[in-house]
Amino acid sequence: ALFLLVLVLIPGLTYASESMLIDDFDYPDAAQARETWRPAQNSPPVSLVAHEDGQALQLNADFTGDLRRVVYDRDVSLDLSRWGRFTLELRVDEPRVFSTFTLYFRSGGGWYAATGTLPSKRWGTVHLPRSAFRTEGQPAGWHKIDGIRISAWRGGDFTGTCLVDNLVAHRETICVVLG
């Protein structure tokens, strides 16, 4: 009888998800975007590009020299301990320019880092579950995130751009039914 009750109740269960927008990259101008996202490791400054959903951050890469990746840092104060997945919308103008994309969260003396594959010449969403993040150094914990780093890695000796939009944290509510 309990088994039949569970089967009757399962269709009524809902799958709930909660999201938190970390950055929509809709800055009023390029100067504000550059102030927020600072280049590191000899990366050129960011710029903004308008598209159908607002603005996107444009990472400009010239890999014809010794540059291995473009790197941009932002200071934040976030508690990401409740969030289990992160998404970013990305678009590259030329796929062979970039090999991968890495999202980092700085926490104290270390980083949480996860790498994803870049989409082709159209917009795509990169999904990074928290389980995919590795640690570098000695991070203080997901509850003490004090910086974000976005990095697009060299794919070849080319120049190109990578557009970044809508960095979002997700938390899924899961219901477990035991018989």
Short mmCIF file of N, CA and C in Angstrom, two decimals, residues 17-121:
data_model
loop_
_atom_site.label_atom_id
_atom_site.label_comp_id
_atom_site.label_asym_id
_atom_site.label_seq_id
_atom_site.Cartn_x
_atom_site.Cartn_y
_atom_site.Cartn_z
N SER A 17 13.90 25.13 -8.53
CA SER A 17 15.24 25.65 -8.69
C SER A 17 15.24 27.12 -8.28
N GLU A 18 16.32 27.52 -7.68
CA GLU A 18 16.49 28.92 -7.28
C GLU A 18 17.74 29.43 -7.98
N SER A 19 17.72 30.67 -8.43
CA SER A 19 18.86 31.26 -9.13
C SER A 19 19.23 32.60 -8.52
N MET A 20 20.52 32.93 -8.62
CA MET A 20 21.01 34.23 -8.19
C MET A 20 21.91 34.78 -9.30
N LEU A 21 21.55 35.93 -9.83
CA LEU A 21 22.36 36.58 -10.84
C LEU A 21 23.58 37.21 -10.17
N ILE A 22 24.75 36.75 -10.56
CA ILE A 22 25.98 37.30 -10.00
C ILE A 22 26.42 38.52 -10.80
N ASP A 23 26.35 38.44 -12.12
CA ASP A 23 26.71 39.58 -12.98
C ASP A 23 26.01 39.43 -14.32
N ASP A 24 25.28 40.48 -14.72
CA ASP A 24 24.62 40.46 -16.03
C ASP A 24 25.43 41.21 -17.09
N PHE A 25 26.55 41.83 -16.66
CA PHE A 25 27.48 42.53 -17.55
C PHE A 25 26.83 43.70 -18.29
N ASP A 26 25.72 44.20 -17.79
CA ASP A 26 25.05 45.36 -18.38
C ASP A 26 25.55 46.64 -17.71
N TYR A 27 26.80 46.97 -17.96
CA TYR A 27 27.40 48.17 -17.39
C TYR A 27 26.99 49.38 -18.21
N PRO A 28 26.92 50.57 -17.58
CA PRO A 28 26.49 51.76 -18.31
C PRO A 28 27.44 52.15 -19.45
N ASP A 29 28.73 51.82 -19.29
CA ASP A 29 29.70 52.13 -20.34
C ASP A 29 30.94 51.26 -20.18
N ALA A 30 31.81 51.33 -21.17
CA ALA A 30 33.03 50.51 -21.15
C ALA A 30 33.95 50.88 -19.99
N ALA A 31 33.96 52.16 -19.61
CA ALA A 31 34.81 52.58 -18.48
C ALA A 31 34.40 51.85 -17.19
N GLN A 32 33.10 51.73 -16.94
CA GLN A 32 32.64 51.02 -15.74
C GLN A 32 32.96 49.53 -15.83
N ALA A 33 32.84 48.95 -17.01
CA ALA A 33 33.20 47.53 -17.19
C ALA A 33 34.68 47.32 -16.92
N ARG A 34 35.53 48.24 -17.39
CA ARG A 34 36.97 48.12 -17.18
C ARG A 34 37.35 48.33 -15.72
N GLU A 35 36.60 49.18 -15.04
CA GLU A 35 36.86 49.40 -13.61
C GLU A 35 36.47 48.17 -12.80
N THR A 36 35.40 47.50 -13.23
CA THR A 36 34.92 46.32 -12.52
C THR A 36 35.75 45.08 -12.84
N TRP A 37 36.03 44.84 -14.11
CA TRP A 37 36.79 43.67 -14.57
C TRP A 37 38.18 44.11 -14.99
N ARG A 38 39.14 43.94 -14.08
CA ARG A 38 40.51 44.39 -14.31
C ARG A 38 41.33 43.30 -15.02
N PRO A 39 42.08 43.69 -16.06
CA PRO A 39 42.92 42.71 -16.74
C PRO A 39 44.10 42.31 -15.87
N ALA A 40 44.54 41.06 -16.04
CA ALA A 40 45.72 40.55 -15.33
C ALA A 40 46.58 39.80 -16.35
N GLN A 41 47.81 39.55 -15.99
CA GLN A 41 48.74 38.77 -16.81
C GLN A 41 48.85 39.29 -18.24
N ASN A 42 49.01 40.59 -18.37
CA ASN A 42 49.22 41.26 -19.67
C ASN A 42 48.03 41.14 -20.62
N SER A 43 46.84 40.94 -20.10
CA SER A 43 45.63 40.87 -20.93
C SER A 43 45.21 42.29 -21.32
N PRO A 44 44.66 42.45 -22.52
CA PRO A 44 44.15 43.78 -22.90
C PRO A 44 42.87 44.10 -22.14
N PRO A 45 42.49 45.37 -22.05
CA PRO A 45 41.26 45.74 -21.34
C PRO A 45 40.02 45.12 -21.99
N VAL A 46 38.98 44.94 -21.17
CA VAL A 46 37.71 44.45 -21.69
C VAL A 46 36.99 45.58 -22.42
N SER A 47 35.99 45.22 -23.19
CA SER A 47 35.09 46.20 -23.79
C SER A 47 33.67 45.66 -23.67
N LEU A 48 32.70 46.43 -24.08
CA LEU A 48 31.30 46.02 -24.05
C LEU A 48 30.78 45.90 -25.46
N VAL A 49 29.85 44.97 -25.65
CA VAL A 49 29.21 44.78 -26.94
C VAL A 49 27.72 44.64 -26.70
N ALA A 50 26.92 45.36 -27.47
CA ALA A 50 25.46 45.25 -27.37
C ALA A 50 25.01 44.03 -28.14
N HIS A 51 24.01 43.34 -27.59
CA HIS A 51 23.37 42.23 -28.30
C HIS A 51 21.91 42.20 -27.92
N GLU A 52 21.17 41.23 -28.42
CA GLU A 52 19.71 41.24 -28.26
C GLU A 52 19.23 41.23 -26.82
N ASP A 53 20.05 40.74 -25.88
CA ASP A 53 19.64 40.68 -24.48
C ASP A 53 20.31 41.74 -23.61
N GLY A 54 20.84 42.78 -24.20
CA GLY A 54 21.50 43.82 -23.42
C GLY A 54 22.94 43.98 -23.84
N GLN A 55 23.85 43.91 -22.87
CA GLN A 55 25.27 44.05 -23.15
C GLN A 55 26.01 42.80 -22.70
N ALA A 56 27.15 42.58 -23.33
CA ALA A 56 28.03 41.47 -22.94
C ALA A 56 29.44 42.02 -22.77
N LEU A 57 30.19 41.37 -21.91
CA LEU A 57 31.58 41.72 -21.72
C LEU A 57 32.39 41.08 -22.85
N GLN A 58 33.23 41.86 -23.48
CA GLN A 58 34.05 41.34 -24.58
C GLN A 58 35.48 41.19 -24.12
N LEU A 59 35.99 39.95 -24.17
CA LEU A 59 37.38 39.66 -23.86
C LEU A 59 38.13 39.68 -25.19
N ASN A 60 39.12 40.53 -25.29
CA ASN A 60 39.88 40.69 -26.53
C ASN A 60 41.20 39.94 -26.41
N ALA A 61 41.47 39.04 -27.34
CA ALA A 61 42.66 38.21 -27.24
C ALA A 61 43.52 38.31 -28.49
N ASP A 62 44.80 38.53 -28.27
CA ASP A 62 45.78 38.48 -29.34
C ASP A 62 46.80 37.41 -28.97
N PHE A 63 46.60 36.22 -29.51
CA PHE A 63 47.46 35.09 -29.19
C PHE A 63 48.56 34.89 -30.23
N THR A 64 48.87 35.93 -31.00
CA THR A 64 49.94 35.80 -31.98
C THR A 64 51.32 35.94 -31.34
N GLY A 65 51.36 36.34 -30.08
CA GLY A 65 52.62 36.45 -29.33
C GLY A 65 52.73 35.36 -28.29
N ASP A 66 53.21 35.73 -27.10
CA ASP A 66 53.45 34.77 -26.02
C ASP A 66 52.29 34.60 -25.05
N LEU A 67 51.21 35.34 -25.23
CA LEU A 67 50.07 35.30 -24.31
C LEU A 67 49.43 33.91 -24.32
N ARG A 68 49.28 33.28 -23.13
CA ARG A 68 48.68 31.94 -23.00
C ARG A 68 47.18 31.99 -22.79
N ARG A 69 46.71 33.09 -22.16
CA ARG A 69 45.29 33.24 -21.86
C ARG A 69 45.01 34.70 -21.59
N VAL A 70 43.73 35.07 -21.67
CA VAL A 70 43.32 36.38 -21.22
C VAL A 70 42.64 36.18 -19.87
N VAL A 71 42.92 37.10 -18.94
CA VAL A 71 42.50 36.94 -17.55
C VAL A 71 41.92 38.25 -17.05
N TYR A 72 40.74 38.15 -16.39
CA TYR A 72 40.09 39.34 -15.84
C TYR A 72 39.56 39.03 -14.45
N ASP A 73 39.82 39.95 -13.52
CA ASP A 73 39.45 39.78 -12.12
C ASP A 73 38.46 40.84 -11.68
N ARG A 74 37.58 40.41 -10.77
CA ARG A 74 36.60 41.32 -10.16
C ARG A 74 36.54 41.02 -8.67
N ASP A 75 36.51 42.06 -7.85
CA ASP A 75 36.34 41.89 -6.41
C ASP A 75 34.86 41.79 -6.10
N VAL A 76 34.51 40.87 -5.20
CA VAL A 76 33.13 40.68 -4.76
C VAL A 76 33.15 40.29 -3.28
N SER A 77 31.99 40.19 -2.71
CA SER A 77 31.81 39.62 -1.38
C SER A 77 30.56 38.76 -1.45
N LEU A 78 30.76 37.44 -1.60
CA LEU A 78 29.64 36.53 -1.81
C LEU A 78 29.73 35.31 -0.91
N ASP A 79 28.59 34.82 -0.51
CA ASP A 79 28.48 33.51 0.13
C ASP A 79 27.87 32.58 -0.90
N LEU A 80 28.69 31.71 -1.48
CA LEU A 80 28.22 30.78 -2.51
C LEU A 80 28.08 29.35 -1.97
N SER A 81 28.04 29.22 -0.64
CA SER A 81 27.98 27.89 -0.04
C SER A 81 26.67 27.15 -0.34
N ARG A 82 25.60 27.86 -0.64
CA ARG A 82 24.30 27.23 -0.91
C ARG A 82 24.10 26.88 -2.38
N TRP A 83 25.00 27.31 -3.24
CA TRP A 83 24.80 27.20 -4.68
C TRP A 83 25.59 26.03 -5.25
N GLY A 84 24.94 25.21 -6.04
CA GLY A 84 25.56 23.97 -6.52
C GLY A 84 25.96 23.96 -7.98
N ARG A 85 25.59 24.99 -8.73
CA ARG A 85 25.90 25.02 -10.17
C ARG A 85 25.98 26.47 -10.62
N PHE A 86 26.87 26.71 -11.58
CA PHE A 86 27.06 28.05 -12.11
C PHE A 86 26.96 27.99 -13.63
N THR A 87 26.36 29.01 -14.22
CA THR A 87 26.26 29.07 -15.67
C THR A 87 26.75 30.43 -16.16
N LEU A 88 27.27 30.40 -17.37
CA LEU A 88 27.72 31.59 -18.08
C LEU A 88 27.29 31.45 -19.53
N GLU A 89 26.85 32.53 -20.12
CA GLU A 89 26.57 32.51 -21.54
C GLU A 89 27.80 33.04 -22.26
N LEU A 90 28.25 32.30 -23.27
CA LEU A 90 29.47 32.65 -23.97
C LEU A 90 29.27 32.57 -25.48
N ARG A 91 30.08 33.35 -26.18
CA ARG A 91 30.10 33.32 -27.65
C ARG A 91 31.48 33.73 -28.11
N VAL A 92 32.04 32.98 -29.06
CA VAL A 92 33.33 33.35 -29.62
C VAL A 92 33.15 33.70 -31.09
N ASP A 93 33.96 34.63 -31.57
CA ASP A 93 33.85 35.01 -32.98
C ASP A 93 34.57 34.02 -33.89
N GLU A 94 35.59 33.35 -33.34
CA GLU A 94 36.35 32.37 -34.11
C GLU A 94 36.77 31.24 -33.16
N PRO A 95 36.13 30.07 -33.25
CA PRO A 95 36.38 29.00 -32.28
C PRO A 95 37.83 28.56 -32.15
N ARG A 96 38.62 28.62 -33.20
CA ARG A 96 40.00 28.13 -33.12
C ARG A 96 40.92 29.04 -32.31
N VAL A 97 40.45 30.25 -31.99
CA VAL A 97 41.26 31.18 -31.20
C VAL A 97 41.40 30.69 -29.76
N PHE A 98 40.33 30.10 -29.21
CA PHE A 98 40.29 29.71 -27.80
C PHE A 98 40.15 28.19 -27.66
N SER A 99 40.81 27.63 -26.66
CA SER A 99 40.68 26.19 -26.41
C SER A 99 39.63 25.92 -25.34
N THR A 100 39.70 26.63 -24.21
CA THR A 100 38.76 26.43 -23.10
C THR A 100 38.53 27.75 -22.38
N PHE A 101 37.60 27.69 -21.43
CA PHE A 101 37.24 28.84 -20.61
C PHE A 101 37.26 28.38 -19.16
N THR A 102 37.84 29.17 -18.26
CA THR A 102 37.88 28.80 -16.85
C THR A 102 37.23 29.90 -16.02
N LEU A 103 36.35 29.48 -15.11
CA LEU A 103 35.73 30.36 -14.14
C LEU A 103 36.36 30.07 -12.79
N TYR A 104 36.84 31.11 -12.13
CA TYR A 104 37.47 30.99 -10.82
C TYR A 104 36.68 31.81 -9.80
N PHE A 105 36.64 31.27 -8.58
CA PHE A 105 36.13 32.03 -7.44
C PHE A 105 37.27 32.08 -6.41
N ARG A 106 37.71 33.31 -6.06
CA ARG A 106 38.77 33.49 -5.07
C ARG A 106 38.16 33.50 -3.68
N SER A 107 38.83 32.82 -2.77
CA SER A 107 38.38 32.77 -1.39
C SER A 107 39.61 32.76 -0.49
N GLY A 108 39.88 33.91 0.12
CA GLY A 108 41.06 34.00 0.98
C GLY A 108 42.34 33.75 0.20
N GLY A 109 43.10 32.74 0.62
CA GLY A 109 44.40 32.45 0.00
C GLY A 109 44.36 31.42 -1.10
N GLY A 110 43.21 31.22 -1.70
CA GLY A 110 43.14 30.22 -2.77
C GLY A 110 41.97 30.45 -3.70
N TRP A 111 41.80 29.52 -4.62
CA TRP A 111 40.80 29.63 -5.67
C TRP A 111 40.03 28.33 -5.82
N TYR A 112 38.80 28.45 -6.27
CA TYR A 112 38.03 27.33 -6.80
C TYR A 112 37.96 27.57 -8.31
N ALA A 113 38.30 26.58 -9.11
CA ALA A 113 38.37 26.77 -10.56
C ALA A 113 37.71 25.61 -11.29
N ALA A 114 36.93 25.94 -12.32
CA ALA A 114 36.32 24.92 -13.18
C ALA A 114 36.46 25.37 -14.63
N THR A 115 36.75 24.41 -15.48
CA THR A 115 36.98 24.69 -16.89
C THR A 115 35.86 24.09 -17.73
N GLY A 116 35.44 24.86 -18.72
CA GLY A 116 34.39 24.41 -19.63
C GLY A 116 34.81 24.62 -21.07
N THR A 117 34.09 23.98 -21.96
CA THR A 117 34.32 24.12 -23.38
C THR A 117 33.56 25.32 -23.90
N LEU A 118 34.19 26.07 -24.76
CA LEU A 118 33.55 27.24 -25.35
C LEU A 118 32.61 26.83 -26.47
N PRO A 119 31.50 27.52 -26.59
CA PRO A 119 30.58 27.24 -27.70
C PRO A 119 31.17 27.77 -29.01
N SER A 120 30.50 27.49 -30.09
CA SER A 120 30.96 27.97 -31.40
C SER A 120 30.57 29.42 -31.62
N LYS A 121 30.31 29.81 -32.85
CA LYS A 121 30.06 31.21 -33.19
C LYS A 121 28.67 31.70 -32.78
#
